[in-house]
Coordinates of C-alpha atoms in Angstrom, one line a residue:
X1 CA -7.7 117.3 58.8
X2 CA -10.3 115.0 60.4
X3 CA -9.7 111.0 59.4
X4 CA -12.9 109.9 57.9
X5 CA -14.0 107.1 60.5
X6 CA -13.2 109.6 63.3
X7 CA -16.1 108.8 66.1
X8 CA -16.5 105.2 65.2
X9 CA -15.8 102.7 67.6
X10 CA -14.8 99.4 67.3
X11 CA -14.5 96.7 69.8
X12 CA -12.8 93.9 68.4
X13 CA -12.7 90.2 70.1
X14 CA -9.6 89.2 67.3
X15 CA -6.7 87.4 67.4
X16 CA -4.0 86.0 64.4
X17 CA -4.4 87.5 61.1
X18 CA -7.2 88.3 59.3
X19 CA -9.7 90.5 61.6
X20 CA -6.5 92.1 63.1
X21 CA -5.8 93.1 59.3
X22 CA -9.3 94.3 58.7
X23 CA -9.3 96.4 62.2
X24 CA -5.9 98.0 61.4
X25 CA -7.5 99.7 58.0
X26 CA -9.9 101.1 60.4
X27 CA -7.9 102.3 62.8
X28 CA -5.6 103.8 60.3
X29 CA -8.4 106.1 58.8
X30 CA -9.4 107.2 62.1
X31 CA -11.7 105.0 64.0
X32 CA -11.4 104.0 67.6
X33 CA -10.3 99.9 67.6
X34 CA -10.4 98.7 71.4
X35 CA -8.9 95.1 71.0
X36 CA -9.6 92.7 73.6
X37 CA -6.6 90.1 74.6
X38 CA -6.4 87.7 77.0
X39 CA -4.5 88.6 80.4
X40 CA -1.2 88.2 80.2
X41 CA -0.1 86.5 76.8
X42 CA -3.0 88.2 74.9
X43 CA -2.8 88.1 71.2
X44 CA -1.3 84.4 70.2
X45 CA -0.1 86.2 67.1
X46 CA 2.6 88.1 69.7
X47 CA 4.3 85.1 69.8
X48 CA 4.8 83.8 66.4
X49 CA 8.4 85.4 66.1
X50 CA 10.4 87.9 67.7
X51 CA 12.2 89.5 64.7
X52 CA 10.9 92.9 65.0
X53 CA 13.4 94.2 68.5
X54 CA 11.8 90.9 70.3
X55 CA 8.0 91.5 69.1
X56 CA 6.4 89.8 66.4
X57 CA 6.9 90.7 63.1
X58 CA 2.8 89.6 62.3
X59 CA 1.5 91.5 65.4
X60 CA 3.5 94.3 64.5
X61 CA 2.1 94.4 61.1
X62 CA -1.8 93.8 61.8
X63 CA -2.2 96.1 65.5
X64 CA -0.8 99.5 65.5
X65 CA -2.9 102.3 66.3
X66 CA -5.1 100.0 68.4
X67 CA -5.8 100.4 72.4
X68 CA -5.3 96.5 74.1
X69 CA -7.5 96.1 76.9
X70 CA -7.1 92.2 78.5
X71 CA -10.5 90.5 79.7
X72 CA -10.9 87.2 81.1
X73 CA -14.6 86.5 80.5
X74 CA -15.2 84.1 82.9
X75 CA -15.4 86.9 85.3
X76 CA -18.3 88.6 85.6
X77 CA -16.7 92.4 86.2
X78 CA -14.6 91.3 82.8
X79 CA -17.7 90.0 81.1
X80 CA -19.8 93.6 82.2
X81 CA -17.2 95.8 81.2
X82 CA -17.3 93.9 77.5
X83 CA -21.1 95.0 77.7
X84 CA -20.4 98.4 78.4
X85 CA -18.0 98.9 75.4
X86 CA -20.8 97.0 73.2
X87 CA -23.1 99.5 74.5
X88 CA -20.7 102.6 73.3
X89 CA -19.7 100.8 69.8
X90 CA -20.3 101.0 66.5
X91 CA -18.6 97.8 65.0
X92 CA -18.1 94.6 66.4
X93 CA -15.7 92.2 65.4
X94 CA -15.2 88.7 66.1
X95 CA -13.2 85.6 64.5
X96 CA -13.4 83.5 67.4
X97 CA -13.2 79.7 66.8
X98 CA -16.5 77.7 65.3
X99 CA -19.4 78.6 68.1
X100 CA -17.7 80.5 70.2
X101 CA -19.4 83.9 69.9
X102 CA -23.4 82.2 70.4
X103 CA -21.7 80.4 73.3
X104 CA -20.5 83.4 75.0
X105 CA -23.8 85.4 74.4
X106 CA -21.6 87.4 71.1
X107 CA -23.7 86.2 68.4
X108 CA -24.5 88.7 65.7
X109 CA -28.5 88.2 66.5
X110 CA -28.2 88.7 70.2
X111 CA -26.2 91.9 70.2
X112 CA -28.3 93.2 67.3
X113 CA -31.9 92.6 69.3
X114 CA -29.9 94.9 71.5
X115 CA -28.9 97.4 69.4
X116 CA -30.0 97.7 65.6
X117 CA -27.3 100.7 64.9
X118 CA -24.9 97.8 65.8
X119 CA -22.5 96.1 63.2
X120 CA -21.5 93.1 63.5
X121 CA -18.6 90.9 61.3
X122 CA -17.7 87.6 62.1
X123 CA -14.5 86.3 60.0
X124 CA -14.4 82.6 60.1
X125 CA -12.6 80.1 58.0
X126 CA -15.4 78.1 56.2
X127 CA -18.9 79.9 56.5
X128 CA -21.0 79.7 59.8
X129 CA -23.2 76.8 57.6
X130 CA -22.2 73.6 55.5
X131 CA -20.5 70.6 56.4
X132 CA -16.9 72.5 57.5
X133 CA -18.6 74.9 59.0
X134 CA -16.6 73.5 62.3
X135 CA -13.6 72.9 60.7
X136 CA -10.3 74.2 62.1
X137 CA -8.9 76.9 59.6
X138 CA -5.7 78.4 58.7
X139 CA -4.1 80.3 56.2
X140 CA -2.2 77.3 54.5
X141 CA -5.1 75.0 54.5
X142 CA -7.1 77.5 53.3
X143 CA -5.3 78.0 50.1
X144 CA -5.0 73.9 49.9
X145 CA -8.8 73.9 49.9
X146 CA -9.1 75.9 47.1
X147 CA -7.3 74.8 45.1
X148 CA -4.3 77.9 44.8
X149 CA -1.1 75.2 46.1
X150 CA -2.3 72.9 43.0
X151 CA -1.0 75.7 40.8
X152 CA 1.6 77.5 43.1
X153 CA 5.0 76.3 42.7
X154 CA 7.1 74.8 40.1
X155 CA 6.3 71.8 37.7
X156 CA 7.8 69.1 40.4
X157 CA 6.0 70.5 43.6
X158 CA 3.7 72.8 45.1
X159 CA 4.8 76.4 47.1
X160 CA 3.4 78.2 49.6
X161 CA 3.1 82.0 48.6
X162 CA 5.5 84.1 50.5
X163 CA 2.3 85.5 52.4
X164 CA -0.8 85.0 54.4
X165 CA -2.9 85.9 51.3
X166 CA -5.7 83.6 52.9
X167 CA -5.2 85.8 55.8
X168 CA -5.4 88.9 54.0
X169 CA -8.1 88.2 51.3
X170 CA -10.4 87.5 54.6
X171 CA -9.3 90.9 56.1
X172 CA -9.9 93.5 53.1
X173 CA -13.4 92.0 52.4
X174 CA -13.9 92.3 56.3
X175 CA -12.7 95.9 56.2
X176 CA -14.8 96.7 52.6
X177 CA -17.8 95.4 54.4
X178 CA -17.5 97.0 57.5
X179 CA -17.1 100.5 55.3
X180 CA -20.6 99.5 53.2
X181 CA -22.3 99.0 55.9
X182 CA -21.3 102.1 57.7
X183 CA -22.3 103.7 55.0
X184 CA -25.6 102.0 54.6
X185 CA -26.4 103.3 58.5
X186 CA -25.9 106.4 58.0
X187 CA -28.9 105.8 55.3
X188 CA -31.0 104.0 57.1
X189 CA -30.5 104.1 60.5
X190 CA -29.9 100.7 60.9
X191 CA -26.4 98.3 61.4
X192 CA -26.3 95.2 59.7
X193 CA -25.0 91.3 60.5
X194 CA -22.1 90.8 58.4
X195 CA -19.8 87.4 57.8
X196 CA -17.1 86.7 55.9
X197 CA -14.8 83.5 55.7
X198 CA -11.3 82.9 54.3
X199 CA -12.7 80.6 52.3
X200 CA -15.2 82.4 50.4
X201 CA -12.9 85.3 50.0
X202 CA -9.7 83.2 48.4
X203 CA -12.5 81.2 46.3
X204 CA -13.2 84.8 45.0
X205 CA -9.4 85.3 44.3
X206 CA -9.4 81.9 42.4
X207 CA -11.6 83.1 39.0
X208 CA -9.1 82.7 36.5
X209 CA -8.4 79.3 37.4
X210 CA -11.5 77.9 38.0
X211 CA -12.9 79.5 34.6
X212 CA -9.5 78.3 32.8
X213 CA -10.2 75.0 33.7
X214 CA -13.9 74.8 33.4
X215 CA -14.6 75.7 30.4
X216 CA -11.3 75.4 28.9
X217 CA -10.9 72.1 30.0
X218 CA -7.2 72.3 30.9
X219 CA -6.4 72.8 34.7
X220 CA -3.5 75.7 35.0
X221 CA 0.0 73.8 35.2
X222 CA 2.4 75.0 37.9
X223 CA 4.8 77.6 36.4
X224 CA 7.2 78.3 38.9
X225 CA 8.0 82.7 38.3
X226 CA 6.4 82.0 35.2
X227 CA 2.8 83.1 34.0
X228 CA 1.3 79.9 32.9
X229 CA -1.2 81.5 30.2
X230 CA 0.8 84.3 29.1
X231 CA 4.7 84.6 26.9
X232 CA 7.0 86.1 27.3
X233 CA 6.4 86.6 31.3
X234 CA 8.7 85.5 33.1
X235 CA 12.2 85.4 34.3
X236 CA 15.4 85.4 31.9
X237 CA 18.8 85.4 32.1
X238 CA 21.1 88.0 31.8
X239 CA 24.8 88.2 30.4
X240 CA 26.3 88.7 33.8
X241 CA 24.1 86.2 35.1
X242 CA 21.6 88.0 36.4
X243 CA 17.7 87.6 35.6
X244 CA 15.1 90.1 34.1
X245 CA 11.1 89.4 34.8
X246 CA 9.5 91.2 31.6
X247 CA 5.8 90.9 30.4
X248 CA 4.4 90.9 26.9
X249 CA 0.9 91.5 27.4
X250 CA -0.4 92.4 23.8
X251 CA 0.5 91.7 19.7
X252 CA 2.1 95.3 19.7
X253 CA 4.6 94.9 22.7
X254 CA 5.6 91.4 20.9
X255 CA 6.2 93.5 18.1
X256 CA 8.4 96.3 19.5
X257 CA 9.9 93.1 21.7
X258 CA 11.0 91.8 18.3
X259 CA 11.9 94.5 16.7
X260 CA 13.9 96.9 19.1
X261 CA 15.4 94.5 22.1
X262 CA 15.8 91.0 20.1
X263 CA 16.4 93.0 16.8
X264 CA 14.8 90.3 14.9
X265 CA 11.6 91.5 13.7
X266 CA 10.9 88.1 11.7
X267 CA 9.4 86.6 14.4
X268 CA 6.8 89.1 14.7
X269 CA 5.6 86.8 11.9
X270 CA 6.9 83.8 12.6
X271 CA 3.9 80.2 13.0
X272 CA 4.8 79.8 16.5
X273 CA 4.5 83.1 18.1
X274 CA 2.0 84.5 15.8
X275 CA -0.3 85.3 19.0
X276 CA -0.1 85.0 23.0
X277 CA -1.8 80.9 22.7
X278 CA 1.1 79.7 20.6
X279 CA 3.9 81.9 22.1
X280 CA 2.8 80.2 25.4
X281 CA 2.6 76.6 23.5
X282 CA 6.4 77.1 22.3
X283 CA 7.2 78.9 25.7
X284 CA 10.8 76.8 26.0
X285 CA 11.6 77.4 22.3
X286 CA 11.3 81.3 22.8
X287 CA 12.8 81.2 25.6
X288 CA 16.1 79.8 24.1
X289 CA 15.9 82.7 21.5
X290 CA 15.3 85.4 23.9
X291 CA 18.3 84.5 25.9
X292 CA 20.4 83.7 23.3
X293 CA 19.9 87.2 22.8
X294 CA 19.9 88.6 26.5
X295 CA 23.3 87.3 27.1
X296 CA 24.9 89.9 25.1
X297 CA 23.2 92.4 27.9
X298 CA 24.3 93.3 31.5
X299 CA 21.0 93.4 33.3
X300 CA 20.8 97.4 33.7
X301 CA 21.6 97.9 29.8
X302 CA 18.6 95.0 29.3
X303 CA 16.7 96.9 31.6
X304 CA 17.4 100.2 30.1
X305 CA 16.7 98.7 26.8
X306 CA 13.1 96.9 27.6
X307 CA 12.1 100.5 29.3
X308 CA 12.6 102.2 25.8
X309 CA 11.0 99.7 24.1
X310 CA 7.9 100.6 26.3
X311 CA 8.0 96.5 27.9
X312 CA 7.2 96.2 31.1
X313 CA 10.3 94.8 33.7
X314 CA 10.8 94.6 36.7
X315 CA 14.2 93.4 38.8
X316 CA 14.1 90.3 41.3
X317 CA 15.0 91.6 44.3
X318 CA 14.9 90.9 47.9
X319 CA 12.7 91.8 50.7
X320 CA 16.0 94.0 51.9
X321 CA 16.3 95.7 48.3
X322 CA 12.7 96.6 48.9
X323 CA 12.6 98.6 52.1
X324 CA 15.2 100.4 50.5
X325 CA 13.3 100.7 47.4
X326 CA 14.3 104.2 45.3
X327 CA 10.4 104.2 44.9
X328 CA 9.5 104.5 48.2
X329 CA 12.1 106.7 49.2
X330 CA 11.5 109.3 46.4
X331 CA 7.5 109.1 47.5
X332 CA 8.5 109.4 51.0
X333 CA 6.4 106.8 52.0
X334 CA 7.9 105.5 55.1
X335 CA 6.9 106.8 58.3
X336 CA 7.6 106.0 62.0
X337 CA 5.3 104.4 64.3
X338 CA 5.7 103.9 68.5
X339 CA 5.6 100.3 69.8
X340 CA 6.3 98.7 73.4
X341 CA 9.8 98.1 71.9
X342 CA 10.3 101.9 70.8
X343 CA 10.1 103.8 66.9
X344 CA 9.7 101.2 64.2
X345 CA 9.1 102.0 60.8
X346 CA 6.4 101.2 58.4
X347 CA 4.7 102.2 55.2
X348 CA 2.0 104.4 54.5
X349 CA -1.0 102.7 53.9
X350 CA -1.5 102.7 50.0
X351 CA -4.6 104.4 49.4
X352 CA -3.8 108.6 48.8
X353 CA -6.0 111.2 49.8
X354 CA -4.7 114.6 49.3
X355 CA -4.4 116.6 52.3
X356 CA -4.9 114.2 54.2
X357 CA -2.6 111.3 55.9
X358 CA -3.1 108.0 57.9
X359 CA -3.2 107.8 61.6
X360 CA -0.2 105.5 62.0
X361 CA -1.0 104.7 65.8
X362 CA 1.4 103.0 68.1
X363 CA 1.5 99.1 68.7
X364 CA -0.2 98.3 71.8
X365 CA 1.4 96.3 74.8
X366 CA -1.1 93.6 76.4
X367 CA -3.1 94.9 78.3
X368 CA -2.0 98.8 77.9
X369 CA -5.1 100.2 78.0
X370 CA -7.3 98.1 80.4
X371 CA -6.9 101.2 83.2
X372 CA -7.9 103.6 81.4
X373 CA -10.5 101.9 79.9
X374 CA -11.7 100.6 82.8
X375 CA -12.4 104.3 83.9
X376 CA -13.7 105.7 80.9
X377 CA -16.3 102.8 80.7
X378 CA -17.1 102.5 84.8
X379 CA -21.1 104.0 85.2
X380 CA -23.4 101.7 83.6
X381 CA -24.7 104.7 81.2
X382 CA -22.5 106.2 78.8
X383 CA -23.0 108.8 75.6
X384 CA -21.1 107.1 72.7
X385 CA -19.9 109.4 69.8
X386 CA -22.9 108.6 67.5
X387 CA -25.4 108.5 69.9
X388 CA -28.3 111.2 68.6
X389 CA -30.6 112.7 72.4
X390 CA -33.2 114.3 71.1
X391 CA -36.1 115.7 73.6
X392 CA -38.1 112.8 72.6
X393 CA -35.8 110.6 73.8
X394 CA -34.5 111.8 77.0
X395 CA -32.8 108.6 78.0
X396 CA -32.0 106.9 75.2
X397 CA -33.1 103.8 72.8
X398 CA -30.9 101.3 71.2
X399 CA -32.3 102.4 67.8
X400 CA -30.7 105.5 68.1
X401 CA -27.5 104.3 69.5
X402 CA -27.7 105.4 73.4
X403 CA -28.1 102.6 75.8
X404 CA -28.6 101.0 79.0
X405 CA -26.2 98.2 80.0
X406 CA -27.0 95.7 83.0
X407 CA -24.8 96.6 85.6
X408 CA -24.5 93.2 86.3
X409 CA -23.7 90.1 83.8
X410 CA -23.3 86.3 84.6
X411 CA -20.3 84.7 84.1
X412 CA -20.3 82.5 80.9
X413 CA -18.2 78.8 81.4
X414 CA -15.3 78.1 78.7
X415 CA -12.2 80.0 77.4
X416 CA -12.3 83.4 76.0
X417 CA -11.0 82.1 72.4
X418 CA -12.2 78.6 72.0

């Protein structure tokens, strides 16, 4: 079956983490994602590990199914062929650093005068306005900015979370706008000028805690693996010293909790678990009870026990226990994918459609692609996949998404991700 975004092109000036993220969707559901590198080392995200058969684990994640083409834009054949994919695209998508794309002639309202069908996204870190709109931006000082390492980690100190969630917050509202406004095209004929920053997208994610605090007037504590507004939710431990995460989410799961796993229905009842504010207010003194209780229990026969109770549980395990998860396996979930360093394997991407299955593309080398690319994109006409002819329009009009492109461009100063 056809992938939806089959025919859409995207050309995609990216690097790191978060655009790469939001192109990958794309590419996965069908669409065309021509990523431009820089010659040689390309990508700085290929060289943030080599844990993955000497690639990087992040690049690996973020740029399969994508075709690399490397472009120094200081020279002006580099710099005409970027023109000439513009021309043929659909989707633009840039998170150069602060400036970079008005500098280089990129900016959403130049390429748009050009073409209306044309979408662009620019992913930034704090907004293209506003005092940081210049600022330097990554993932970790992202989530310090708003706020989520003041109430990540335990009671004595901060904790980064275990992944680039500034990263990835930026990417799916990237990707979720780039869909909308496809979709709004193919209403009204027209693209639109999108931006998104990591910023404004974790701010988002931060809700709870900013209305906790607000109007509750108490800032979230640090909690370590514990929820800090909700008990029982947490870890405990086990009679073979092993822990068991379990959530109590409403006054009828503390009341089978009670009454079938601690077998002590009184404290259904009892003043200082009455309901979820007080249970989290004497969170240490249930604790005590509840594992005076759990250490009669290995942590299967807990487990076994909280599951027919109807509690919700879940096992600690590592990031090995989890590629090997029964879960996945059983949903067959894991499929293989090419890459410069041979088959890899990866999951599924986790939205379903029935009939219907992901592209899972191959990881592009630096560069792979430039040939080929080169000659697809050589005359300085070409008929993109959207583009509509109609006897009216015998050449072709950047409303209707056919186009001419210079054939020759000047050279713009400065480096290609600055």
């Amino acid at each position: 079956m056809e992938l939806p975004l089959h025919g859409i092109t995207v050309v995609a000036l990216e690097q790191a983490v978060a655009a790469p993220f939001a192109t990958r969707q794309l590419a996965d559901l069908g669409a065309r994602v021509i990523k431009i590198e820089r010659p040689g080392r390309g990508d700085f995200a290929r060289e943030y590990d080599r844990s993955v058969k000497g690639l990087s684990a992040y690049f690996v994640w973020i740029n399969r199914g994508k075709e690399s083409v490397a472009l120094d834009l200081k020279e002006s054949a580099d710099r005409s062929l970027l023109d000439r994919l513009l021309a043929r695209a659909d989707v633009f998508i840039q998170n150069l650093g602060p400036g970079a794309a008005d500098r280089w002639g990129l900016g959403a309202e130049t390429l748009r005068a050009r073409d209306p069908r044309l979408i662009t996204c620019d992913v930034s870190g704090y907004g293209p306005e506003g005092p940081y709109r210049d600022k330097k931006a990554y993932d970790l000082l992202v989530q310090c900015e708003v706020g989520l390492l003041s109430i990540t980690g335990s009671p004595d100190a901060p904790a980064r979370p275990g992944i680039s969630i500034a990263d990835i917050a930026g990417g799916m509202y990237a990707y979720t706008g780039i869909l909308t406004a496809l979709y709004e095209r193919e209403r009204t004929g027209r693209g639109s000028a999108l931006s998104v920053s990591l910023f404004d997208a974790l701010a988002e994610w931060m809700g709870h805690p900013y209305f906790a605090q607000a109007y509750g007037g108490t800032p979230l504590a640090r909690s370590g693996a514990r929820h800090p507004t909700i008990s029982p939710y947490g870890h405990y431990a086990c009679g073979d010293g092993a822990r068991v995460f379990l959530s109590v989410q409403n006054d009828r799961e503390w009341a089978a909790l009670c009454s079938q796993v601690l077998r002590q229905p009184e404290l259904i009842r009892d003043p200082r678990f009455t309901d979820n504010p007080l249970r989290r207010a004497h969170d240490d003194e249930l604790t005590a009870v509840m594992e005076a209780v759990f250490a009669r229990h290995t942590a299967d026969g807990l487990l076994a026990l909280l599951d027919g109770a109807g509690i919700a549980n879940a096992r600690l395990r590592t990031v090995g226990e989890f590629a090997d998860h029964p879960q996945l396996r059983a949903r067959e979930r894991w499929r293989d994918f090419g890459s410069p360093a041979g088959p890899l394997r990866g999951l599924l991407p986790p939205v379903e459609v029935r009939g219907r299955e992901a592209a899972m593309g191959a990881v592009p080398a630096v560069g792979e692609h430039t040939a080929a690319i080169r000659a697809e994109f050589s005359t300085t006409w070409q008929t993109g996949p959207h583009e509509r002819r109609t006897p009216s329009d015998p050449e072709g009009d950047p409303a209707s998404g056919t186009h001419r492109v210079p054939t020759k461009q000047r050279g713009l100063g400065g480096a290609i991700f600055e």
